[in-house]
Coordinates of C-alpha atoms in Angstrom, one line a residue:
M83 CA 166.2 46.0 86.7
R84 CA 165.7 49.7 87.6
F85 CA 162.1 50.7 88.3
A86 CA 160.4 53.7 89.9
C87 CA 157.3 54.2 92.1
V88 CA 155.0 57.1 91.5
F89 CA 152.0 58.2 93.6
P90 CA 148.9 59.9 92.2
G91 CA 147.2 63.0 93.7
Q92 CA 143.8 64.5 93.5
G93 CA 141.8 63.4 90.4
S94 CA 142.4 59.7 90.9
Q95 CA 139.9 59.3 93.7
S96 CA 136.5 57.6 93.2
V97 CA 133.8 55.9 95.2
G98 CA 134.8 52.2 95.6
M99 CA 138.4 52.9 94.6
M100 CA 139.8 50.3 97.1
N101 CA 137.6 47.4 96.1
G102 CA 140.3 45.7 94.1
Y103 CA 142.6 45.2 97.1
A104 CA 140.4 42.9 99.2
D105 CA 143.1 40.2 99.3
F106 CA 145.6 42.4 101.1
P107 CA 144.9 42.8 104.9
I108 CA 147.6 45.4 105.1
V109 CA 145.3 47.8 103.0
R110 CA 142.5 47.7 105.5
K111 CA 145.0 47.9 108.3
T112 CA 146.5 51.0 106.8
F113 CA 143.1 52.7 106.5
A114 CA 142.3 51.7 110.1
E115 CA 145.5 53.3 111.3
A116 CA 144.8 56.5 109.3
S117 CA 141.2 56.7 110.5
D118 CA 142.3 56.4 114.1
I119 CA 144.8 59.2 113.6
L120 CA 142.4 61.6 111.9
G121 CA 139.2 60.5 113.9
Q122 CA 137.2 59.7 110.8
D123 CA 136.3 56.4 109.1
F124 CA 138.0 56.8 105.8
W125 CA 137.3 53.2 104.7
A126 CA 133.6 54.1 104.7
V127 CA 134.3 57.3 102.8
A128 CA 136.2 55.3 100.1
E129 CA 133.7 52.5 99.9
D130 CA 130.4 54.3 100.2
G131 CA 131.0 57.9 99.3
P132 CA 129.0 59.7 98.3
A133 CA 131.1 61.2 95.5
D134 CA 130.8 64.7 96.9
K135 CA 132.3 63.6 100.2
V136 CA 135.2 61.7 98.4
N137 CA 135.9 64.8 96.3
L138 CA 135.9 67.3 99.2
T139 CA 139.5 68.6 99.3
V140 CA 139.9 68.1 103.0
N141 CA 138.9 64.4 102.5
T142 CA 140.5 63.8 99.2
Q143 CA 144.0 64.7 100.2
P144 CA 144.3 62.4 103.2
L145 CA 142.3 59.7 101.4
M146 CA 144.7 59.6 98.4
L147 CA 147.7 59.7 100.8
M148 CA 146.5 56.6 102.7
A149 CA 145.5 54.8 99.5
G150 CA 148.9 55.3 98.1
V151 CA 150.7 54.2 101.3
A152 CA 148.3 51.2 101.5
V153 CA 149.1 50.0 98.0
Y154 CA 152.8 50.5 98.5
R155 CA 152.7 48.5 101.7
A156 CA 150.7 45.8 99.8
W157 CA 153.5 45.7 97.2
E158 CA 156.1 45.3 100.0
S159 CA 154.1 42.5 101.5
L160 CA 154.6 40.4 98.4
G161 CA 158.2 40.0 99.4
G162 CA 161.4 40.1 97.3
D163 CA 164.4 42.4 97.5
A164 CA 163.6 44.7 94.6
K165 CA 163.6 48.3 95.7
P166 CA 162.6 51.3 93.6
F167 CA 165.5 53.3 92.1
F168 CA 163.4 56.5 92.3
M169 CA 160.1 57.7 93.7
A170 CA 157.9 60.7 92.8
G171 CA 154.4 61.9 93.4
H172 CA 152.1 64.1 91.4
S173 CA 151.3 67.2 93.5
L174 CA 149.7 65.8 96.7
G175 CA 151.3 62.4 95.8
E176 CA 154.7 63.8 96.6
Y177 CA 153.8 63.5 100.3
T178 CA 152.9 59.8 99.7
A179 CA 156.3 59.3 98.1
L180 CA 158.0 60.9 101.1
V181 CA 156.2 58.5 103.4
A182 CA 157.2 55.5 101.3
S183 CA 160.8 56.7 101.1
G184 CA 161.0 57.0 104.9
V185 CA 161.2 60.8 105.0
L186 CA 157.8 61.4 106.7
A187 CA 156.1 59.4 109.4
F188 CA 152.7 58.3 108.2
A189 CA 150.9 60.1 111.1
D190 CA 152.8 63.3 110.4
A191 CA 152.0 63.1 106.7
L192 CA 148.3 62.6 107.4
S193 CA 148.2 65.7 109.6
L194 CA 150.2 67.7 107.0
V195 CA 148.0 66.9 104.0
R196 CA 144.8 67.7 105.9
F197 CA 146.3 71.0 107.0
R198 CA 147.5 71.6 103.5
A199 CA 144.0 71.1 102.1
E200 CA 142.5 73.5 104.6
A201 CA 145.2 76.1 104.0
M202 CA 144.7 75.9 100.2
Q203 CA 140.9 76.3 100.5
L204 CA 141.2 79.3 102.8
A205 CA 143.9 81.0 100.7
V206 CA 141.4 81.7 97.8
P207 CA 137.7 82.1 98.4
E208 CA 135.6 79.6 96.3
G209 CA 134.7 81.1 92.9
V210 CA 137.7 83.4 92.8
G211 CA 140.3 81.0 91.4
A212 CA 140.1 78.3 88.7
M213 CA 142.2 75.8 86.7
A214 CA 141.8 74.7 83.1
A215 CA 143.5 72.0 80.9
I216 CA 145.0 73.2 77.6
L217 CA 145.5 70.4 75.1
G218 CA 147.6 70.5 72.0
L219 CA 149.9 73.5 72.6
E220 CA 153.7 73.5 73.2
D221 CA 154.9 74.4 76.7
E222 CA 156.4 77.8 75.7
L223 CA 153.3 78.8 73.9
V224 CA 151.2 78.2 77.0
R225 CA 153.7 80.2 79.1
A226 CA 153.3 83.0 76.6
V227 CA 149.6 82.8 76.8
C228 CA 149.7 83.1 80.6
K229 CA 152.1 86.0 80.4
Q230 CA 150.0 87.9 77.9
V231 CA 146.8 87.4 79.9
T232 CA 148.5 88.5 83.2
D233 CA 150.2 91.5 81.6
A234 CA 146.8 92.7 80.1
S235 CA 144.9 92.1 83.4
D236 CA 144.3 94.6 86.2
G237 CA 146.0 92.7 89.0
E238 CA 144.8 89.2 88.0
L239 CA 147.2 86.5 87.2
L240 CA 147.5 83.3 85.1
E241 CA 150.3 80.8 85.4
P242 CA 151.1 77.2 84.2
A243 CA 150.3 74.8 87.0
N244 CA 150.9 71.3 85.7
F245 CA 153.2 70.2 82.8
N246 CA 151.5 66.8 82.7
S247 CA 152.7 65.5 79.4
P248 CA 153.6 67.0 76.0
G249 CA 150.5 68.9 74.8
Q250 CA 148.7 68.6 78.1
I251 CA 149.2 71.5 80.4
V252 CA 147.0 72.9 83.2
I253 CA 146.8 76.6 83.9
A254 CA 145.7 78.3 87.1
G255 CA 144.9 81.7 88.5
H256 CA 142.0 84.1 88.9
R257 CA 138.8 82.7 87.2
N258 CA 138.4 85.5 84.7
A259 CA 142.1 85.2 83.8
V260 CA 141.7 81.5 83.3
M261 CA 138.7 82.0 81.0
R262 CA 140.7 84.6 78.9
G263 CA 143.6 82.2 78.8
M264 CA 141.3 79.4 77.4
E265 CA 140.1 81.8 74.7
L266 CA 143.6 82.9 73.8
A267 CA 144.9 79.4 73.8
A268 CA 142.1 78.3 71.4
S269 CA 142.9 81.2 69.1
K270 CA 146.6 80.0 69.0
G271 CA 145.6 76.5 67.9
A272 CA 144.8 74.5 71.1
K273 CA 142.9 71.4 70.2
R274 CA 140.8 71.7 73.3
T275 CA 140.4 73.8 76.5
L276 CA 138.6 72.4 79.5
M277 CA 137.7 74.1 82.8
L278 CA 138.5 71.7 85.7
P279 CA 136.0 71.0 88.4
V280 CA 138.2 72.2 91.3
S281 CA 137.6 74.9 93.9
V282 CA 141.3 75.7 94.5
P283 CA 143.8 77.1 91.9
S284 CA 146.7 74.9 92.9
H285 CA 150.4 75.4 92.0
C286 CA 150.3 79.1 91.3
S287 CA 151.1 82.3 93.1
L288 CA 147.6 82.5 94.6
M289 CA 148.7 79.8 97.0
S290 CA 151.3 82.1 98.6
E291 CA 149.3 82.4 101.8
A292 CA 148.9 78.7 102.0
A293 CA 152.6 78.3 101.4
E294 CA 153.4 80.5 104.4
K295 CA 151.2 78.5 106.6
M296 CA 152.8 75.2 105.4
Q297 CA 156.2 76.6 106.1
Q298 CA 155.2 77.3 109.7
K299 CA 153.5 73.8 110.0
L300 CA 156.6 72.0 108.6
E301 CA 158.8 73.6 111.1
L302 CA 157.0 71.5 113.8
V303 CA 157.5 68.2 111.9
T304 CA 160.6 66.0 111.9
L305 CA 161.8 64.8 108.6
M306 CA 164.4 62.1 107.9
R307 CA 166.8 61.6 105.0
P308 CA 165.2 59.5 102.2
K309 CA 166.0 55.8 102.0
I310 CA 165.0 56.0 98.3
P311 CA 165.6 59.1 96.2
V312 CA 162.5 61.2 95.6
L313 CA 162.3 63.6 92.6
H314 CA 160.4 66.7 93.6
N315 CA 157.7 68.4 91.6
A316 CA 159.1 71.9 91.8
D317 CA 162.7 71.3 90.6
V318 CA 162.9 67.7 89.4
Q319 CA 165.8 67.1 91.8
Q320 CA 166.4 64.8 94.7
H321 CA 167.1 66.4 98.1
D322 CA 168.6 64.5 101.0
E323 CA 168.7 67.2 103.7
P324 CA 165.4 67.5 105.7
A325 CA 165.7 71.3 105.7
E326 CA 165.9 71.3 101.9
I327 CA 162.9 69.0 101.6
K328 CA 160.8 71.3 103.7
K329 CA 161.7 74.2 101.4
I330 CA 160.8 72.3 98.3
L331 CA 157.4 71.3 99.8
V332 CA 156.6 75.0 100.4
R333 CA 157.7 75.9 96.9
Q334 CA 155.5 73.1 95.5
L335 CA 152.3 74.9 96.5
C336 CA 153.1 77.9 94.3
E337 CA 155.1 76.4 91.5
P338 CA 154.1 74.0 88.6
V339 CA 154.2 70.3 88.7
R340 CA 156.9 69.3 86.2
W341 CA 155.8 65.8 85.5
T342 CA 157.0 65.5 81.9
E343 CA 160.6 66.3 83.1
T344 CA 160.2 63.9 86.0
I345 CA 159.5 60.9 83.7
R346 CA 162.2 61.9 81.3
S347 CA 164.6 62.1 84.2
F348 CA 163.7 58.6 85.1
A349 CA 164.3 57.4 81.6
A350 CA 167.6 59.2 81.4
A351 CA 168.7 57.4 84.5
G352 CA 167.9 54.0 82.9
V353 CA 164.5 53.6 84.6
L354 CA 162.1 52.1 82.0
H355 CA 159.5 50.6 84.4
V356 CA 157.2 52.7 86.5
M357 CA 154.7 51.5 89.1
E358 CA 151.7 53.8 89.8
C359 CA 150.9 53.0 93.4
G360 CA 147.3 53.9 94.1
P361 CA 143.8 53.8 92.5
G362 CA 143.3 54.9 89.0
K363 CA 145.6 55.0 85.9
V364 CA 146.0 58.8 85.5
L365 CA 149.8 58.8 85.8
S366 CA 150.3 55.7 83.7
G367 CA 148.4 57.4 80.9
L368 CA 150.6 60.5 81.1
N369 CA 153.8 58.5 81.3
K370 CA 153.0 56.6 78.1
R371 CA 152.5 60.0 76.3
I372 CA 155.8 61.3 77.7
D373 CA 158.0 58.4 76.7
G374 CA 156.7 55.4 74.8
N375 CA 159.7 53.3 76.0
V376 CA 158.6 53.6 79.7
Q377 CA 156.4 50.7 80.7
S378 CA 153.9 51.7 83.4
F379 CA 152.2 49.3 85.8
A380 CA 149.0 50.8 87.3
L381 CA 148.5 48.9 90.6
T382 CA 144.8 49.3 90.5
D383 CA 144.0 45.9 92.1
G384 CA 145.5 42.7 93.5
I385 CA 145.9 41.2 90.1
A386 CA 147.9 44.2 88.9
L387 CA 150.0 44.0 92.0
Q388 CA 150.8 40.3 91.4
H389 CA 151.6 41.0 87.7
A390 CA 154.0 43.8 88.6
A391 CA 155.7 41.6 91.2
A392 CA 156.2 38.9 88.7
V393 CA 157.9 41.3 86.3
L394 CA 159.9 43.5 88.7
M395 CA 160.8 41.3 91.8

């Protein structure tokens, strides 16, 4: 049976998000390993918060990475020979997928995502950029809205950032441009527009400065060829050569997350079971809307892990 593993990014974090994995010592061990590397007690952050601390970008990115790695290691600890046919991660989750596939050492990934978070925050001063969800419009119409707003603006830009599922697209850019895009999308029939509570306009050209810094940082890191193919956000392709993987990670900061195409690529390859490794059910919800024939398993706790193992191993 072909199945895939996917890893969530920012937006799936919450205080107490690891409570359901108490029966897996490897989870606590993974957090202890990560905390030693970064010099911060991340288990306490995940367990006790407060929410503001959990949601702080420089904490959230390494926190979600270690959570995804911990859950995948818990899955592996259940035994069995079943291996994912593909892996993918949503935005930040792509780094988790690269750890799980053997491309990135865990310690290197932790350092990279913390650096990534800092570079993203520094690239655009707080209040300058924004992101918003547009619900109920076709992809091409959202692209047209972004182009119209950008063309009419004096140096401000608006771009699609996440193609999350049919009819759910996130736009990013300068705050004023995002607000105009929301108004224009509503006038063209969007069912809803929603400003997202983020301080960084991810996956758009405003991240070019962060992308340059990441390129320099990645030159210092050793990557391996993947043991399991990873479909990347920016081009929905798998890359085996470390140099190419570094290039696609740099592109990822400035280009949209093509999640709809990712899940459809899974299905086209005969993958109809997808495990979401990490807290929350965000990706499982998106996957269901993308292809109703794809069965998702959100590994939100030990019971869900055991159930997935019974089906897939």
